[in-house]
Coordinates of N, CA and C in Angstrom, one line a residue:
X139 N -13.4 327.9 53.7 CA -12.1 329.1 53.2 C -13.4 330.4 54.0
X140 N -14.1 330.6 53.9 CA -14.9 331.6 53.7 C -15.3 331.9 55.2
X141 N -14.9 330.8 56.4 CA -15.3 331.0 57.4 C -13.8 331.4 58.2
X142 N -12.6 331.8 57.4 CA -11.3 331.6 57.9 C -11.2 333.5 57.4
X143 N -12.0 334.3 56.9 CA -11.8 335.2 56.0 C -13.0 336.3 56.6
X144 N -13.8 335.6 57.2 CA -15.0 336.4 58.5 C -14.4 335.9 60.0
X145 N -13.3 335.1 60.4 CA -12.9 335.3 61.3 C -11.6 336.5 61.0
X146 N -10.9 337.0 60.1 CA -9.7 337.6 60.1 C -10.5 338.8 60.4
X147 N -11.3 339.2 59.6 CA -12.4 340.9 59.8 C -12.7 341.0 61.2
X148 N -13.0 339.8 62.4 CA -13.3 339.7 63.3 C -12.5 340.1 63.9
X149 N -11.0 339.5 63.7 CA -9.5 340.4 64.8 C -9.1 341.1 64.0
X150 N -9.5 342.1 63.5 CA -8.3 343.4 62.9 C -9.6 344.6 63.3
X151 N -11.2 344.0 64.0 CA -11.6 345.2 64.9 C -11.4 344.9 66.2
X152 N -11.8 343.8 66.0 CA -10.9 344.0 67.9 C -9.9 344.4 68.0
X153 N -8.7 345.0 67.5 CA -7.5 344.9 68.1 C -7.6 347.1 67.2
X154 N -8.7 347.5 65.8 CA -9.2 348.0 66.4 C -10.0 349.2 67.2
X155 N -10.6 347.6 68.3 CA -10.8 348.6 69.4 C -10.2 349.0 70.4
X156 N -9.0 347.3 70.6 CA -7.7 348.9 71.5 C -6.8 349.5 71.5
X157 N -6.8 349.5 69.6 CA -6.4 351.0 69.7 C -6.9 352.3 69.3
X158 N -8.3 351.8 68.8 CA -9.1 353.3 69.6 C -9.4 353.8 71.2
X159 N -9.1 352.2 72.4 CA -9.3 352.5 74.1 C -7.8 352.8 73.7
X160 N -6.5 352.2 73.4 CA -4.9 353.3 73.7 C -5.2 354.4 73.5
X161 N -6.0 355.2 71.6 CA -6.1 356.6 71.0 C -6.9 357.2 72.6
X162 N -7.8 357.2 73.1 CA -8.3 357.8 74.4 C -7.8 357.8 75.5
X163 N -7.4 357.0 75.3 CA -6.2 356.4 77.5 C -5.0 358.2 77.0
X164 N -4.2 358.0 76.4 CA -3.4 359.2 75.1 C -3.9 359.8 75.7
X165 N -5.0 360.7 74.7 CA -5.3 361.5 74.9 C -6.4 362.2 76.4
X166 N -6.6 361.9 77.2 CA -6.9 361.9 78.3 C -6.0 362.0 79.6
X167 N -4.9 361.8 80.1 CA -3.7 361.0 80.2 C -3.0 362.6 79.4
X168 N -2.9 362.0 78.5 CA -1.2 363.1 78.2 C -2.3 364.7 77.4
X169 N -3.5 364.6 75.8 CA -4.4 365.5 75.7 C -4.0 366.7 76.8
X170 N -4.9 366.1 77.1 CA -5.4 367.4 78.0 C -5.5 367.6 79.0
X171 N -4.3 367.1 79.4 CA -3.4 367.7 80.1 C -2.2 369.0 81.1
X172 N -2.9 369.5 80.3 CA -2.9 371.3 79.6 C -3.2 372.1 78.2
X173 N -4.6 371.5 78.9 CA -5.4 371.7 77.0 C -5.6 373.4 76.7
X174 N -5.7 373.7 75.3 CA -5.8 374.9 75.1 C -7.0 375.5 74.9
X175 N -7.8 376.0 75.8 CA -9.5 376.9 75.6 C -9.3 377.8 74.7
X176 N -9.9 376.4 74.1 CA -11.1 378.0 72.7 C -12.3 377.5 73.0
X177 N -12.9 379.2 71.6 CA -14.2 378.8 71.6 C -14.6 379.0 70.0
X178 N -15.3 377.6 70.0 CA -15.2 377.6 68.2 C -13.8 377.5 67.6
X179 N -12.7 377.5 68.0 CA -11.4 377.5 67.4 C -10.8 378.0 67.7
X180 N -11.1 379.6 68.3 CA -10.2 380.2 68.2 C -9.6 380.4 69.8
X181 N -8.7 380.3 69.8 CA -8.0 380.6 71.0 C -8.3 381.3 72.1
X182 N -8.9 380.9 73.9 CA -8.9 381.9 74.6 C -8.1 382.6 75.8
X183 N -8.6 383.1 75.9 CA -7.4 383.4 76.7 C -7.6 384.3 78.5
X184 N -7.5 384.2 80.0 CA -7.8 384.5 81.1 C -9.0 386.0 80.5
X185 N -9.6 385.8 81.4 CA -10.9 387.4 81.0 C -11.9 387.0 79.5
X186 N -11.4 386.5 78.7 CA -11.9 385.9 77.7 C -13.9 385.1 78.1
X187 N -14.1 385.5 76.9 CA -15.7 385.2 76.7 C -16.2 384.3 76.1
X188 N -16.7 383.2 76.0 CA -17.4 382.6 74.5 C -18.6 383.1 74.5
X189 N -19.5 382.3 73.8 CA -21.4 383.1 73.8 C -21.1 381.4 73.1
X190 N -22.2 381.4 74.3 CA -22.6 379.3 73.7 C -23.5 379.1 72.4
X191 N -22.9 378.5 71.4 CA -24.1 377.7 70.7 C -24.7 377.3 71.0
X192 N -26.1 377.1 70.3 CA -27.4 376.1 69.6 C -27.9 375.9 68.4
X193 N -28.8 375.4 68.5 CA -29.4 374.5 67.2 C -29.1 375.6 66.4
X194 N -30.5 376.5 66.2 CA -30.4 376.9 65.9 C -29.9 378.7 65.5
X195 N -28.8 378.9 67.1 CA -28.4 380.0 66.6 C -26.9 380.4 66.7
X196 N -26.2 380.3 66.0 CA -24.2 380.8 66.2 C -23.7 381.1 67.9
X197 N -25.3 382.2 68.0 CA -24.7 383.0 69.1 C -25.9 383.2 70.1
X198 N -25.1 383.3 71.4 CA -26.7 383.0 72.8 C -26.7 384.1 73.4
X199 N -27.9 383.8 74.5 CA -27.2 385.1 75.4 C -26.0 384.9 76.2
X200 N -26.3 383.8 77.1 CA -25.8 382.1 77.5 C -23.9 382.7 77.6
X201 N -23.8 383.5 78.4 CA -22.0 383.0 78.4 C -20.6 382.0 79.0
X202 N -19.2 381.9 78.6 CA -19.6 380.8 79.3 C -17.8 381.6 79.2
X203 N -16.9 381.1 81.2 CA -15.6 382.0 80.7 C -14.8 382.3 80.3
X204 N -13.3 382.3 80.1 CA -12.5 381.2 80.3 C -11.9 380.6 81.4
X205 N -12.1 380.8 83.1 CA -12.3 380.2 83.6 C -13.7 379.0 83.7
X206 N -14.1 379.0 83.5 CA -15.8 377.8 82.8 C -15.5 376.9 82.2
X207 N -15.1 377.4 81.0 CA -14.8 376.3 80.0 C -13.8 375.5 80.4
X208 N -12.0 376.1 80.8 CA -11.4 375.6 81.3 C -11.9 374.5 82.0
X209 N -11.8 374.4 83.4 CA -13.1 373.6 84.5 C -13.5 372.4 83.5
X210 N -14.5 373.2 82.6 CA -15.2 372.2 81.8 C -14.5 370.9 81.2
X211 N -13.3 371.1 81.2 CA -12.6 371.0 79.9 C -12.1 369.6 81.5
X212 N -11.8 370.3 82.5 CA -10.5 369.1 83.3 C -11.4 368.1 83.5
X213 N -13.1 368.6 84.0 CA -14.0 367.8 84.8 C -14.5 366.6 83.3
X214 N -14.0 367.0 82.5 CA -14.2 366.0 81.5 C -13.2 365.0 81.1
X215 N -11.9 365.1 82.5 CA -10.8 364.3 81.8 C -11.0 363.2 82.2
X216 N -10.8 363.1 83.2 CA -11.4 361.7 84.4 C -12.0 360.6 83.2
X217 N -13.4 361.1 82.3 CA -14.6 360.6 81.9 C -13.4 359.8 80.8
X218 N -13.7 360.3 80.0 CA -12.4 361.0 78.5 C -11.6 359.5 79.0
X219 N -10.6 359.4 80.4 CA -9.4 357.8 80.6 C -10.5 357.4 80.8
X220 N -11.7 357.1 81.9 CA -12.0 355.8 82.1 C -12.9 355.2 81.0
X221 N -13.2 356.3 79.9 CA -13.6 355.6 78.6 C -13.0 355.2 77.8
X222 N -11.9 355.0 77.9 CA -10.5 354.7 77.1 C -10.0 353.3 77.6
X223 N -9.7 353.6 79.4 CA -9.2 351.9 79.9 C -10.4 350.7 79.6
X224 N -12.0 350.9 79.7 CA -12.2 350.1 79.8 C -13.2 350.5 78.2
X225 N -13.1 350.6 76.7 CA -12.8 350.7 75.7 C -11.4 349.4 75.1
X226 N -10.1 349.6 75.8 CA -9.2 349.0 76.0 C -9.0 347.6 76.0
X227 N -10.0 348.0 77.7 CA -10.2 346.3 78.2 C -11.1 345.7 77.5
X228 N -11.7 346.2 77.5 CA -13.0 345.4 76.9 C -12.2 344.8 74.9
X229 N -11.1 345.6 74.3 CA -10.9 344.4 72.9 C -10.4 343.3 72.8
X230 N -8.6 344.7 74.3 CA -8.4 343.7 74.7 C -9.3 342.2 74.9
X231 N -9.4 341.9 76.3 CA -10.4 340.8 76.6 C -10.5 339.7 75.1
X232 N -12.1 340.8 74.6 CA -12.1 340.2 73.1 C -11.4 339.2 72.1
X233 N -9.7 340.0 71.5 CA -8.6 340.0 71.1 C -8.4 338.0 71.9
X234 N -7.8 338.1 72.9 CA -7.6 337.1 73.2 C -9.0 335.8 73.9
X235 N -10.1 336.5 74.1 CA -11.3 335.4 74.5 C -11.4 334.3 72.7
X236 N -10.9 335.4 72.0 CA -10.6 335.1 70.1 C -9.5 333.8 70.0
X237 N -8.4 334.8 70.9 CA -7.1 333.8 70.3 C -7.4 332.6 71.2
X238 N -8.7 332.2 72.9 CA -8.2 331.1 73.2 C -9.4 330.5 72.5
X239 N -10.3 330.8 71.4 CA -11.1 329.9 70.7 C -10.9 329.4 69.7
X240 N -9.2 329.8 68.2 CA -8.9 329.7 67.8 C -8.0 328.6 67.8
X241 N -6.7 329.0 69.1 CA -6.7 327.8 68.9 C -6.6 326.7 69.9
X242 N -8.6 326.9 70.7 CA -8.9 325.0 70.8 C -10.0 324.6 70.1
X243 N -10.0 325.5 68.9 CA -11.2 324.8 67.6 C -9.5 324.0 67.1
X244 N -8.5 324.9 66.9 CA -7.1 323.8 66.3 C -7.1 322.5 66.8
X245 N -6.6 323.0 68.6 CA -7.0 321.7 68.5 C -7.3 320.4 68.7
X246 N -9.4 321.0 68.5 CA -9.7 319.4 68.9 C -10.5 319.2 66.7
X247 N -9.6 320.2 65.9 CA -9.6 319.9 64.5 C -8.7 319.2 64.2
X248 N -7.7 318.9 65.2 CA -5.7 317.7 64.9 C -6.3 316.7 65.5
X249 N -7.4 316.8 66.8 CA -7.5 315.3 66.4 C -7.4 314.4 68.7
X250 N -6.9 313.4 68.5 CA -6.1 312.7 69.6 C -4.0 312.3 68.6
X251 N -3.5 312.9 69.4 CA -2.3 311.1 68.8 C -1.7 310.6 68.5
X252 N -1.5 309.6 68.5 CA -1.7 308.1 67.6 C 0.1 307.7 68.1
X253 N 0.3 306.5 69.2 CA 1.4 306.7 69.6 C 2.0 305.9 68.5

C-alpha cells in the first residue's frame, strides 16, 4: 500500500511540472507580448530612466532608458517560451512514461489468461 501512495505523489509532481511549463508558455507568448515597462514597480514611459540597483545599494550610477528596458524584456521573451516548452515536454514525457510503466506492471501482475 505504501508503494501506491508514493506512486500518486510522483504522478502529481509530474502534472505540476506540466502545469508550470504551460504557465511559462502562456506568460512568454501572451503575457510578454506587450509588456508594461517598469522600474522597481513604477511604470515607465518613453523618455524615463531607471537607476539600476545592486546588492549593496538601491540606486547606482548606472541607468537604463525606457527603450533599453523594453528591449531587454523583448530579448528575454524567446528564452521564457523555450524554457516553458522544454518544461512542458519534460513533464508530459514523465507522465506518459509513468503511465506506460504502470500499465505494464498491471499487465504483468494479472499474469497470462487461461482459456
